[in-house]
Each structure stands twice: as structure tokens, then as C-alpha cells.
Protein backbone atom coordinates (compact mmCIF):
# COMPACT_ATOMS: atom_id res chain seq x y z
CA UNK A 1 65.21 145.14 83.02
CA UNK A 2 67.75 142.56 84.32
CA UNK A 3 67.50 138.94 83.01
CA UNK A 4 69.50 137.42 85.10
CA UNK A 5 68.12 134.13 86.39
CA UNK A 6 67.59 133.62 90.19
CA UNK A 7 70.58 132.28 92.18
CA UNK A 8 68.76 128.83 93.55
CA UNK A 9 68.59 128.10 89.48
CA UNK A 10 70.65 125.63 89.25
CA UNK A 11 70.66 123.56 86.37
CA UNK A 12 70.23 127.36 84.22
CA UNK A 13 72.41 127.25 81.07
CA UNK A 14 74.68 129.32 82.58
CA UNK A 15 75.28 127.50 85.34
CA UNK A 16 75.70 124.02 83.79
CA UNK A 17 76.52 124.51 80.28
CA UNK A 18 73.51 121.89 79.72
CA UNK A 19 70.86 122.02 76.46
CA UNK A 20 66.95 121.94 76.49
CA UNK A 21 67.40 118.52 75.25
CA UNK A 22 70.09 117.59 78.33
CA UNK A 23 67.48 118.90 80.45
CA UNK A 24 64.72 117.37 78.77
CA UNK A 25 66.39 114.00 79.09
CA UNK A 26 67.09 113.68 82.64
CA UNK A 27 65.52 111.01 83.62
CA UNK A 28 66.96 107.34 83.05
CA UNK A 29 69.62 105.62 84.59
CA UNK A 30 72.51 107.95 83.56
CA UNK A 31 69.74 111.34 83.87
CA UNK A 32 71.73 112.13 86.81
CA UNK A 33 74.65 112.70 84.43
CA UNK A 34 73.15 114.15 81.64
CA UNK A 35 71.85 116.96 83.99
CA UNK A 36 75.19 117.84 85.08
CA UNK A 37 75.77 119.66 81.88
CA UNK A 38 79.20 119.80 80.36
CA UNK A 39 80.71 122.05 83.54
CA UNK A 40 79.30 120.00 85.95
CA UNK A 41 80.94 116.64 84.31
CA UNK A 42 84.01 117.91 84.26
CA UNK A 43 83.85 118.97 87.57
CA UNK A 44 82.51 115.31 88.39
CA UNK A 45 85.04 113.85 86.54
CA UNK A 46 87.96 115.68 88.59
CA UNK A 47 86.46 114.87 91.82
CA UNK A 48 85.93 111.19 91.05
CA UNK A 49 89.44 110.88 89.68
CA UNK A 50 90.93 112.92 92.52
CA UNK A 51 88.40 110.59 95.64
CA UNK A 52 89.67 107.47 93.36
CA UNK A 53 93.46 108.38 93.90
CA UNK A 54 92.68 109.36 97.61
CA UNK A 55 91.34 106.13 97.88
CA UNK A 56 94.47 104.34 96.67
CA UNK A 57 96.87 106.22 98.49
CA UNK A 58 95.50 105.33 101.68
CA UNK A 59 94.58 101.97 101.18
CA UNK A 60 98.66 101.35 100.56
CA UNK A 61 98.83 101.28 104.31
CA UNK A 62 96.14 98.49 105.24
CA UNK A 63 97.56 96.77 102.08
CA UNK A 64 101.41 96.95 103.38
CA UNK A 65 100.74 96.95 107.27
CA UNK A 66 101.93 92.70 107.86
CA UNK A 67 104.90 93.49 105.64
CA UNK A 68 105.61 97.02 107.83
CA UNK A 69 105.15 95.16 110.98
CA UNK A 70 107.64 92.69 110.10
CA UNK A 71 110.15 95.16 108.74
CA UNK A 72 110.45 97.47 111.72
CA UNK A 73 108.54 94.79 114.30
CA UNK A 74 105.64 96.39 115.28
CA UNK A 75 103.44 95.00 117.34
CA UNK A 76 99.58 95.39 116.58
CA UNK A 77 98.57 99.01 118.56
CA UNK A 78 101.69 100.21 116.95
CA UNK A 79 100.46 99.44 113.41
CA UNK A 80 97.08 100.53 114.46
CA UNK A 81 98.53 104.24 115.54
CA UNK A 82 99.77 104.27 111.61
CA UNK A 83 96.16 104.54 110.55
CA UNK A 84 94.73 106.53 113.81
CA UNK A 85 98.08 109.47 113.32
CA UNK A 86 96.68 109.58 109.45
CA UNK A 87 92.72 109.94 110.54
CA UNK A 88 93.56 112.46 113.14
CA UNK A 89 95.77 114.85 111.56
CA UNK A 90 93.32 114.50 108.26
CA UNK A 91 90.39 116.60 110.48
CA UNK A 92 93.02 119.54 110.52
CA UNK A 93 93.55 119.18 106.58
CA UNK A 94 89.90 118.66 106.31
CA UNK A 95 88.85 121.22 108.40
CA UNK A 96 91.38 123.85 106.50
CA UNK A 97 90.49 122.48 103.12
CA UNK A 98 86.58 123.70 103.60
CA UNK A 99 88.08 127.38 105.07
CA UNK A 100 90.35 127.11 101.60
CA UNK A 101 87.70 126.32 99.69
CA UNK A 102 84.97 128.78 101.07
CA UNK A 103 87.70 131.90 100.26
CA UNK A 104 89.67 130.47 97.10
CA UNK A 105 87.32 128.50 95.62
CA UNK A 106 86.68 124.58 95.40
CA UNK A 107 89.02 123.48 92.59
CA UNK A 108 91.50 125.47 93.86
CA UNK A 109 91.57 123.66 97.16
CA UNK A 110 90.77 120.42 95.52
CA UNK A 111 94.25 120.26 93.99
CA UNK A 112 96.12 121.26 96.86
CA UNK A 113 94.64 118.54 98.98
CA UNK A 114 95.31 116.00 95.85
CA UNK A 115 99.52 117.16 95.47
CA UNK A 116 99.70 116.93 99.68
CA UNK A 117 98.57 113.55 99.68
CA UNK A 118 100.53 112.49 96.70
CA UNK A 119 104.16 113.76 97.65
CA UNK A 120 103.81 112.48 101.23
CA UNK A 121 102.64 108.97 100.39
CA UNK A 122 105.82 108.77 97.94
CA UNK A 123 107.51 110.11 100.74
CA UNK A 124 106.65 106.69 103.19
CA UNK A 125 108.48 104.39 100.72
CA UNK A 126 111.72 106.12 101.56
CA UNK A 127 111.10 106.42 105.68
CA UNK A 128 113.96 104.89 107.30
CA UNK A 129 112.40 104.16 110.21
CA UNK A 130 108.52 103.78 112.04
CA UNK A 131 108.99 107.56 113.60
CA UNK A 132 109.56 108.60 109.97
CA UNK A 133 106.97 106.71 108.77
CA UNK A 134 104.51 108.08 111.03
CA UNK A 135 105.50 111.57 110.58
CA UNK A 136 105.00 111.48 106.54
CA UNK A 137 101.92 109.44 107.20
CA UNK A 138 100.53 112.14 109.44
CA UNK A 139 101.37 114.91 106.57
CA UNK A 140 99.49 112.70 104.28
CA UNK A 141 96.43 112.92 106.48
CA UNK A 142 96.56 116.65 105.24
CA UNK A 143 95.67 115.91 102.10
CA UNK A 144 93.79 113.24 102.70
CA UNK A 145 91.45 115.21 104.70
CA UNK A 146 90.58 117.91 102.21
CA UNK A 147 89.55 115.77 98.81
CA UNK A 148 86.48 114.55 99.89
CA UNK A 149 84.86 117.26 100.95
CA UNK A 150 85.96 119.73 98.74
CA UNK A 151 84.92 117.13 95.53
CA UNK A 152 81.63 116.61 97.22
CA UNK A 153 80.29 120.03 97.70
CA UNK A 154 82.33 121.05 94.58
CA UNK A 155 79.44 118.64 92.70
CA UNK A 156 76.86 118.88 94.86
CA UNK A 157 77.13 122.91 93.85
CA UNK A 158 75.98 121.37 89.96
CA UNK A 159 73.50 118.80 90.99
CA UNK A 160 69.84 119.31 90.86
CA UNK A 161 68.04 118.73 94.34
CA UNK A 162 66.46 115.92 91.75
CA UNK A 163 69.76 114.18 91.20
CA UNK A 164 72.01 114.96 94.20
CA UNK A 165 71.84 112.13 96.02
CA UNK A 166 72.70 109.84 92.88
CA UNK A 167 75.25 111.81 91.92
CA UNK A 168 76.98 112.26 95.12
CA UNK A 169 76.74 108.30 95.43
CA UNK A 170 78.34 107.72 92.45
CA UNK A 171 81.55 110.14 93.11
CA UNK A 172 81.70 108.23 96.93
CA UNK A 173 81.73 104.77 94.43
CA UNK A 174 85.03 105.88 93.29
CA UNK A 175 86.67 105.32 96.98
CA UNK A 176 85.69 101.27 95.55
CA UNK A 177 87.85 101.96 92.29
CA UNK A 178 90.54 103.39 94.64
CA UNK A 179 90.51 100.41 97.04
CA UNK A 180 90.17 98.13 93.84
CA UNK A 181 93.33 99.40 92.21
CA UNK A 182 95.57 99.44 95.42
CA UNK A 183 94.20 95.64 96.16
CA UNK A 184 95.72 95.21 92.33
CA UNK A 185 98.74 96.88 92.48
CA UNK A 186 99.04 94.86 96.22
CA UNK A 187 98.76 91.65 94.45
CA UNK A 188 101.34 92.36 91.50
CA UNK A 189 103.59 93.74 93.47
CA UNK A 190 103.62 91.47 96.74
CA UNK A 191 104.01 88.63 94.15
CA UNK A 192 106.96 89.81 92.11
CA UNK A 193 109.01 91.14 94.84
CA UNK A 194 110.45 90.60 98.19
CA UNK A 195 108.30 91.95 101.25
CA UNK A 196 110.96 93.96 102.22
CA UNK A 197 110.66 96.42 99.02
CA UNK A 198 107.36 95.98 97.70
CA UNK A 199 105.64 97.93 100.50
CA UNK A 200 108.05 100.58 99.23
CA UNK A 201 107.22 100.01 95.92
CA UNK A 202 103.21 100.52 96.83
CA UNK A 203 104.08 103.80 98.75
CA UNK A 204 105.90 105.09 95.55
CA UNK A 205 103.23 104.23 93.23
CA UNK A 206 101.08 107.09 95.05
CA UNK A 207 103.14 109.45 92.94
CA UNK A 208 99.88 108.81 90.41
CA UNK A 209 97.57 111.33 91.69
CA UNK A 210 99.68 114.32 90.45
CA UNK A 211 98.95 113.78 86.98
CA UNK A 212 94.91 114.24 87.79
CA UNK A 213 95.94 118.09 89.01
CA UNK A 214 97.35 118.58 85.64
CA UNK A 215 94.73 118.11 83.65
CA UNK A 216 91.76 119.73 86.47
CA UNK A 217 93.90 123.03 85.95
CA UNK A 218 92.59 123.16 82.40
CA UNK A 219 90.03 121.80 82.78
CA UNK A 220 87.73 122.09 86.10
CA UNK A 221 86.05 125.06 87.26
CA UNK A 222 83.81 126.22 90.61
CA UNK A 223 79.92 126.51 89.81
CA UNK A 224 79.27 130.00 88.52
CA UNK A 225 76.16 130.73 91.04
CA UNK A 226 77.89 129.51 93.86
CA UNK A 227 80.91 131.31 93.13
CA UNK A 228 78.26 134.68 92.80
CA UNK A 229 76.96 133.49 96.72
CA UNK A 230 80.15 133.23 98.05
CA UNK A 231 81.92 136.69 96.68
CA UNK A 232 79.30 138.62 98.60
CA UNK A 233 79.06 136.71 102.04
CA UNK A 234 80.79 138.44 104.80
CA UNK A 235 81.21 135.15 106.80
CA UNK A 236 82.81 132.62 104.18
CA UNK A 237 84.93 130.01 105.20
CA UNK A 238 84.42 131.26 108.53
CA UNK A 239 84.73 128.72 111.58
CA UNK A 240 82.72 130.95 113.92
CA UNK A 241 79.68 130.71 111.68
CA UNK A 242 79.52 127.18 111.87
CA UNK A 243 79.40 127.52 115.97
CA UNK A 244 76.45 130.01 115.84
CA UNK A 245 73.10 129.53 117.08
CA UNK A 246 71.77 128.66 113.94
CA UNK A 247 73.93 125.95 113.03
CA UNK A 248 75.49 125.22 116.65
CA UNK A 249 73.06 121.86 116.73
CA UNK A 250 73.83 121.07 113.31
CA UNK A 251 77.64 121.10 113.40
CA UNK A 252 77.67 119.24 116.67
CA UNK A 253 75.23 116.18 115.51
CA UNK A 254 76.99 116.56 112.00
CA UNK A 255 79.94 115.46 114.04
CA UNK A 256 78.64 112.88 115.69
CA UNK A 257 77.10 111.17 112.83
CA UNK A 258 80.63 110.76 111.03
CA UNK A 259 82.53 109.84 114.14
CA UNK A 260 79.73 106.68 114.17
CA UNK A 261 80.28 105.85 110.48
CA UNK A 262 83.68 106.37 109.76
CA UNK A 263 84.63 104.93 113.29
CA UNK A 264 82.94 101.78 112.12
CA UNK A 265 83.99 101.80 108.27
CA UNK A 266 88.11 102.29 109.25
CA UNK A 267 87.73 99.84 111.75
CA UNK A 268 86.89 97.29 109.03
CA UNK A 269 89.14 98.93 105.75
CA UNK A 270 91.97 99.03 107.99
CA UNK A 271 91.90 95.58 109.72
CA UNK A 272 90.16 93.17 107.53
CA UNK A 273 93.47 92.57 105.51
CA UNK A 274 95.72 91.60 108.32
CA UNK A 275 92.35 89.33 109.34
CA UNK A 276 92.50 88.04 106.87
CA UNK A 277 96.00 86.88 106.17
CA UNK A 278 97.07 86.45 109.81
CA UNK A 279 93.92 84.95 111.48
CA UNK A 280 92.48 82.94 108.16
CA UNK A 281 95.54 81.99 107.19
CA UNK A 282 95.25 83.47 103.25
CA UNK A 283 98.09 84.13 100.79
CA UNK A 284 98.81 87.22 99.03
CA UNK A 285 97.13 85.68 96.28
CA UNK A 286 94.31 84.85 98.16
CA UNK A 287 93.80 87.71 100.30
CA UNK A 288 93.35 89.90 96.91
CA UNK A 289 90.38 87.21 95.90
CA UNK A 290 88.67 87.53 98.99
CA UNK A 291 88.74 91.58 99.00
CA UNK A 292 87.09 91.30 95.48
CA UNK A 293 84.07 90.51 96.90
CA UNK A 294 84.47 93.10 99.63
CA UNK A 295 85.14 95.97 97.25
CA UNK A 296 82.63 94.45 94.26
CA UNK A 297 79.85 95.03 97.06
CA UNK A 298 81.20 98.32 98.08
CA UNK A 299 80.86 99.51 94.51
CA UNK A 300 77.61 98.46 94.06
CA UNK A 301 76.47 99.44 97.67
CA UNK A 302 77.80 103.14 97.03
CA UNK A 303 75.75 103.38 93.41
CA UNK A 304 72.80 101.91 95.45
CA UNK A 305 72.88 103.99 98.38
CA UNK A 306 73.17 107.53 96.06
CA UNK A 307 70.01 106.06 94.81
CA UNK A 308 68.11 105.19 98.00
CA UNK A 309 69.57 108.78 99.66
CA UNK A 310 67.11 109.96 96.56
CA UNK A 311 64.17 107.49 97.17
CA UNK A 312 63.87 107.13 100.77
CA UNK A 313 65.31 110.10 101.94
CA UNK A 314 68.82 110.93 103.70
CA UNK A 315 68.08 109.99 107.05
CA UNK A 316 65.98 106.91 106.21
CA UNK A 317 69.09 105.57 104.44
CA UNK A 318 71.87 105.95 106.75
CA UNK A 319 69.61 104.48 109.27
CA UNK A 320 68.92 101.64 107.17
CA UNK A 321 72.54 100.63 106.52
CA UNK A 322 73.67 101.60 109.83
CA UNK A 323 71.79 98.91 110.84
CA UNK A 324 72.67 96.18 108.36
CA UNK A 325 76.28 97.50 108.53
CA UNK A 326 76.41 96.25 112.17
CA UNK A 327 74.78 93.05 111.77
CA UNK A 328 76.97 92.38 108.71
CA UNK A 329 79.91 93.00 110.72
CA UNK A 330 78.93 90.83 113.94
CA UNK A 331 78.39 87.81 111.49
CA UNK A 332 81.55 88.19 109.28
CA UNK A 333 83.28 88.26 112.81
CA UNK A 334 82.02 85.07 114.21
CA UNK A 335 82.36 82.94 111.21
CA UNK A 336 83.91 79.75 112.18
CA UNK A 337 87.35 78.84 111.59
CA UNK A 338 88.18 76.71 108.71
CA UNK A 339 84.50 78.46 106.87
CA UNK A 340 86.27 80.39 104.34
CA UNK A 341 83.90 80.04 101.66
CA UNK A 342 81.35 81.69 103.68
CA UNK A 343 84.27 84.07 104.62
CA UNK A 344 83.94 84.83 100.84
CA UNK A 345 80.17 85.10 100.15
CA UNK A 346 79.44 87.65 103.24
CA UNK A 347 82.35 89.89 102.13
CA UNK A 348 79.72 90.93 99.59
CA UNK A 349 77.27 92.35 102.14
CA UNK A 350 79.77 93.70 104.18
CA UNK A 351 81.26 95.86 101.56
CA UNK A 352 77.70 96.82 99.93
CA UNK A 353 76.48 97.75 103.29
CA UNK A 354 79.86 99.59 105.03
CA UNK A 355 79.64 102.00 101.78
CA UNK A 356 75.84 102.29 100.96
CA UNK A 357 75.81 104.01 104.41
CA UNK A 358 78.37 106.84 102.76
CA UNK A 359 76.41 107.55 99.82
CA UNK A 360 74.21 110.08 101.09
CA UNK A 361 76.59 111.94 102.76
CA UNK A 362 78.13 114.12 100.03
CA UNK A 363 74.52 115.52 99.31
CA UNK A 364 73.50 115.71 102.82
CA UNK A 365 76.27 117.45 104.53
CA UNK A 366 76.55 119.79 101.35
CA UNK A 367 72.47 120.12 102.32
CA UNK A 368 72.71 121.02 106.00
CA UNK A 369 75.21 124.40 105.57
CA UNK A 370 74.79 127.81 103.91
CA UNK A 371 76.50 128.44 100.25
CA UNK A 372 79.52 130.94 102.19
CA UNK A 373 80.33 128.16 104.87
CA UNK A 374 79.57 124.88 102.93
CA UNK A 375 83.38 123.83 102.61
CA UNK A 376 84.04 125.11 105.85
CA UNK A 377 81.04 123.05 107.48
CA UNK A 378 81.08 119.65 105.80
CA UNK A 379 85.20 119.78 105.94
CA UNK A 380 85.33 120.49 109.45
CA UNK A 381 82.26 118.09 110.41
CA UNK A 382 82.88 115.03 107.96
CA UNK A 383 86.73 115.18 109.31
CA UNK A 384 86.47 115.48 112.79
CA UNK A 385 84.53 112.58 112.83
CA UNK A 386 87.39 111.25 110.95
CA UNK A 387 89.31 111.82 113.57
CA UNK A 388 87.43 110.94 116.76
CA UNK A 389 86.39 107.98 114.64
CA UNK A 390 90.27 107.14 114.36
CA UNK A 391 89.87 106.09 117.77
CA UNK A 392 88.68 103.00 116.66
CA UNK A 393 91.12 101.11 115.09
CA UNK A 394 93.71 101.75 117.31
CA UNK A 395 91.36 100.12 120.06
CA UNK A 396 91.05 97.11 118.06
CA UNK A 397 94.82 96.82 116.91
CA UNK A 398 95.17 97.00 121.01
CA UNK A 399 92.00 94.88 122.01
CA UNK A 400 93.45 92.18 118.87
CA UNK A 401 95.84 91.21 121.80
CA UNK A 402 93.93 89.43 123.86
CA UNK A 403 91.30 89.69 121.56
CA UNK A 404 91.91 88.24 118.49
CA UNK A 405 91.52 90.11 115.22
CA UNK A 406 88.44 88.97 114.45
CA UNK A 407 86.83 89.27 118.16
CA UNK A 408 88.12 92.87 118.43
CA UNK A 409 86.29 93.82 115.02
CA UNK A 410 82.95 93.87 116.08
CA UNK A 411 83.94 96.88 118.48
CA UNK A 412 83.03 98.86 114.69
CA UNK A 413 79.25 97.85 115.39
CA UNK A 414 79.74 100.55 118.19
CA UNK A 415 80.13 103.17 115.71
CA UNK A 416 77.05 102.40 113.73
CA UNK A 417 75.09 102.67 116.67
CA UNK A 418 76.22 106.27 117.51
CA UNK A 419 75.59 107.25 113.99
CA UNK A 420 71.96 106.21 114.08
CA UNK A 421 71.56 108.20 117.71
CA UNK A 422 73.00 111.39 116.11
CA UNK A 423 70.36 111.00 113.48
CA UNK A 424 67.46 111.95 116.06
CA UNK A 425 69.60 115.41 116.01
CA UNK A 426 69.51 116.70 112.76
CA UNK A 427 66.85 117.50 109.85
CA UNK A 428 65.91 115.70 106.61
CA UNK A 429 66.96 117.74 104.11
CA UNK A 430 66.05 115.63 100.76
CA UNK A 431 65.00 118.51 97.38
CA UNK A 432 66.37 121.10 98.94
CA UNK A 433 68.16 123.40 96.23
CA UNK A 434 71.90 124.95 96.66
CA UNK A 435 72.49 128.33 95.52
């Protein structure tokens, strides 16, 4: 007689590693990571690490774009295109990142996308020129693409139905440590050194997500249950699956949903800096002190929204901050000239609503698609939003010439109104176990 647990079984000891006691002892604030087991927080650990570094590499752009703009005299939609050429060509390394995934496994994909996006952000600081520049950038979008998703489901595949939204919210937190370091390394460097090299400088520094593949190769592996589901599906990492009856609907609204959010979110990450220092006037010094408070709340906002995904359910919450996320953005807009401090104290908001809106949607994507076509679903969906979404702050960089900066920002509310539309589309999907 076999013994072999049942594939939905999760949080088994052969799935997780975890003890009676770990299992016992799952509630609490950190239950969530206790539950993981010692497999799963390793595997957490890599895709934190790996979002975290994703985060920083791409945030050099927004960081560097006045200084670029200078150096090879760009005018606004041309700086704007920087960002949009990255978010576009990211849905095709998204998209081939799930496929990769689905037939080679998640870790294995997972450091591909983390040495693409590495080499070609090292590869900016030396571009001659803005058609170089835009070229590597695109080829970073490759990379760039892929971590995200790949982490996500990677976890998600160790989570309890329990924990899932928690835990998911607390890998998206690690964009915040991302953005955090990058506004750092932005304020050392722009401080020390001449314009003209320190936006190589940043671009070089992206050399620092290479060392996190070096250590996930010894120490990272795929969830053993999922891994089981997978090797006997006929239809893994298959695009046509995703575009079948069954999860036609899904795939479409999936879409739709992260062209609203992310359409609104890189609207804001990419343009509040040069807002910031062009329109309010800031220094270096002082544009670094004002994004504090924009990333502090975008920590906390991603911890709280992995918690509310669990509470209130996944829909419930990216309504709820799809709603706050374009009323924040309307009023830190219109602020007044010369009101800086209350520049400062609705950052907070801002941030904590912008990323609360993310939290859930590690667990729910992962939620929404079959074991065999997970990677291939949530890459393809989360990144072609990406992509149409890119749309967005290209429109502003060319609406921010008659516009203003500020004026053409609240064109993001748009995007959080399409999410919340999309929403009427697809199911809550809140306990439901992955096997």
C-alpha cells in the first residue's frame, strides 16, 4: 500500500522540509515564515534577494534620467521611451521566462532572468550614445521581465493557501529594499562625482545581482510536488493552453488588470524623481529625503497589503488600493507650489498605497492558472500588462510638455481605474491550495 501523501499537500514534510512543531507554530506574525519550512525559505530567500536586485537595477534609470538627458540632450518623450523600450521588451522576457520555467523548472529560469538583467544594466554605463543606450536597456527588459514571476510562483508553490497572500506580500516588499538601495547608492554617488560619470557609475553598480545566482545554485530548489505535477502534464509551459476555453477569460482580464496597475505604478516610479528635482526645485540631497518617505510607505504598504490579500480577500484588496492609489496620486499632483512639506508627508500614502495594491498579486495570479502552465500564465499575463502599461509614461514624458510634470502625472489615475473594471472579470480565488 502506497504512502505517498496527496499532491494538493502542501506543507507535507516532504514538501517543505518543515517539523510538527514548525507546523504547529504557524500562527504569529512571522507564522507565515515558519510554515515555509527550511526549502521553502531558501527558496524565499532567493526570490527576495533576486526581486530586491531587479528592483535596483531598474530604478538606476529613473534615478539617472536628468543627468542622461543632459548628457546626450534628450528632451522629455525621449527619456520617457528609455523606460517604455525596457517595459515593452520585458513582456517578451516575461512571457518566455514562465514557458522556461513551466519545462526547466523555476530556479532554473529564475537565474537566467537575474544574469540577463545584470550584464545588460552594466552594459548602459558604457553606451556611447542614446541608440546604444536604448538597445542595452531593451535587453535588460529581458531579464527584467522574468524575475518576478518566476520568484512569485516559485514561493507561492511552498506557501500554504493559509499564508500565501502574506508571504507573497512580503517577497513584492523587497521591490522597496531595491528602490531603497538604488535611492542610496543615487545619493552617494551623485554627491561625490560629476553628473557626467556617476550615472555610469550607477549603471555599473548593477553588476551586484550576479553574486545572488551563485549562491541560489547551491542552494535553491523547485517545490518537490509541483515539480511531480509538472513532469506528467502534456501541456506545460504551453502558450496555447493559456488561450483555451477554460482559461481564455482569465488570461485576457489577467491582462487587463496589470496593464491598470502597473500603467499607474511606472507612471509614478519613473517620473516622480525628475518631479521632483525639476518642477520642486530639490537637490540631490534632497530629492533622496523626500523618496524616503515614498519608499518607507511602499515597504510598509507591500507587508500590509500581503496581509489584507489574506483578510479581505484578493479582489477586495486591489480594489481597495486601486482606489486610494488614485486619489493619492490626484492630491500629490496638485499640491501647491512652494508646499514642500506637505510634498513630504503625502509621499507616505502614495508609496503605501501604489505598492499595497501589488501585494496580492504574486498569490493571486499564481491562484488563477493550473500547476503545468502557472509560469507560463502569470509571466505572460503580469508582463504584458507591463508592457501595454509602458504606454503610460511615455504619454506623460510627452503630455509633461505642455503639461507640466506634475499635471501630466495624474494621467496614472487612469490605470487604476482599468484595473478595478478588469476585476468584475475574474474570480476570487482566496484558500485555494496549489499542487
Amino acid at each position: 500500500m502506497s504512502t505517498t501523501p496527496p499532491p494538493q499537500a502542501l506543507t507535507n514534510d516532504p514538501h517543505t522540509g518543515t517539523t510538527a512543531s514548525e507546523r504547529a507554530a504557524d500562527g504569529g506574525a512571522f507564522g507565515w515564515l515558519r510554515a515555509l519550512g527550511p526549502r521553502g525559505r531558501r527558496a524565499f530567500a532567493g526570490a527576495f534577494g533576486g526581486f530586491a536586485l531587479d528592483s535596483y537595477d531598474y530604478f538606476t534609470l529613473p534615478l539617472s534620467m536628468v543627468a542622461l538627458a543632459a548628457y546626450f540632450g534628450l528632451d522629455s518623450g525621449q527619456t520617457g521611451l528609455l523606460t517604455t523600450v525596457t517595459l515593452v521588451v520585458s513582456a517578451v522576457g516575461g512571457a518566455l521566462a514562465g514557458v522556461v520555467a513551466d519545462r526547466f523548472g523555476r530556479v532554473r529560469a529564475l537565474m537566467i532572468t537575474v544574469i540577463t538583467y545584470a550584464v545588460f544594466t552594466v552594459a548602459c554605463g558604457f553606451a556611447p550614445n542614446y541608440e546604444t543606450l536604448l538597445v542595452f536597456r531593451a535587453l535588460q527588459g529581458l531579464g527584467f521581465g522574468g524575475e518576478w514571476a518566476v520568484g512569485a510562483i516559485l514561493v507561492a508553490e511552498y506557501a500554504s493557501a493559509k499564508h500565501r497572500g502574506r508571504t507573497l506580500g512580503a517577497i513584492q516588499s523587497s521591490w522597496a529594499v531595491g528602490w531603497a538601495l538604488a535611492a542610496v547608492m543615487y545619493t552617494v554617488v551623485f554627491s561625490l562625482l560629476d553628473e557626467d560619470l556617476a550615472w555610469r557609475v550607477m549603471f555599473w553598480t548593477g553588476a551586484l545581482p550576479a553574486l545572488l545566482v551563485v549562491w541560489m545554485r547551491r542552494r535553491v530548489q523547485d517545490a518537490p510536488e509541483a515539480v511531480a505535477v509538472r513532469e506528467q502534464s502534456s501541456e506545460k509551459g504551453s502558450f496555447t493552453a493559456i488561450f483555451k476555453p477554460g482559461l481564455l477569460r482569465t488570461t485576457l482580464f489577467a491582462g487587463l488588470l496589470s496593464t491598470g496597475v502597473q500603467g499607474g505604478y511606472y507612471t509614478l516610479a519613473t517620473w516622480v524623481p525628475t518631479y521632483l528635482k525639476t518642477e520642486r526645485d530639490l537637490s540631490v540631497v534632497g530629492t533622496g529625503g523626500y523618496l524616503t518617505f515614498l519608499i518607507s510607505g511602499a515597504f510598509l504598504g507591500y507587508l500590509t497589503g500581503g496581509y489584507l490579500t489574506d483578510r479581505l480577500g484578493r479582489r477586495r484588496n486591489i480594489w481597495l488600493f486601486a482606489l486610494l492609489s488614485a486619489v493619492c496620486i490626484l492630491a500629490y499632483a496638485n499640491i501647491p507650489t512652494g508646499a514642500n512639506t506637505l510634498l513630504l508627508v503625502l509621499g507616505f500614502p502614495l508609496g503605501f498605497c501604489m505598492s499595497a495594491i501589488f501585494s496580492g498579486f504574486g498569490s493571486f495570479l499564481s491562484e488563477l492558472y493550473p500547476t503545468a502552465v502557472r509560469g507560463t500564465g502569470q509571466g505572460f499575463t503580469y508582463n504584458t500588462g507591463r508592457a501595454v502599461g509602458a504606454v503610460f509614461p511615455t504619454t506623460v514624458g510627452f503630455l509633461a510638455e505642455s503639461w507640466g510634470v506634475g499635471g501630466a502625472l495624474v494621467f496614472g489615475a487612469i490605470g487604476y481605474g482599468i484595473a478595478a473594471l478588469a476585476l468584475l472579470g475574474l474570480p476570487e480565488t482566496r484558500g485555494k491550495e496549489l499542487a
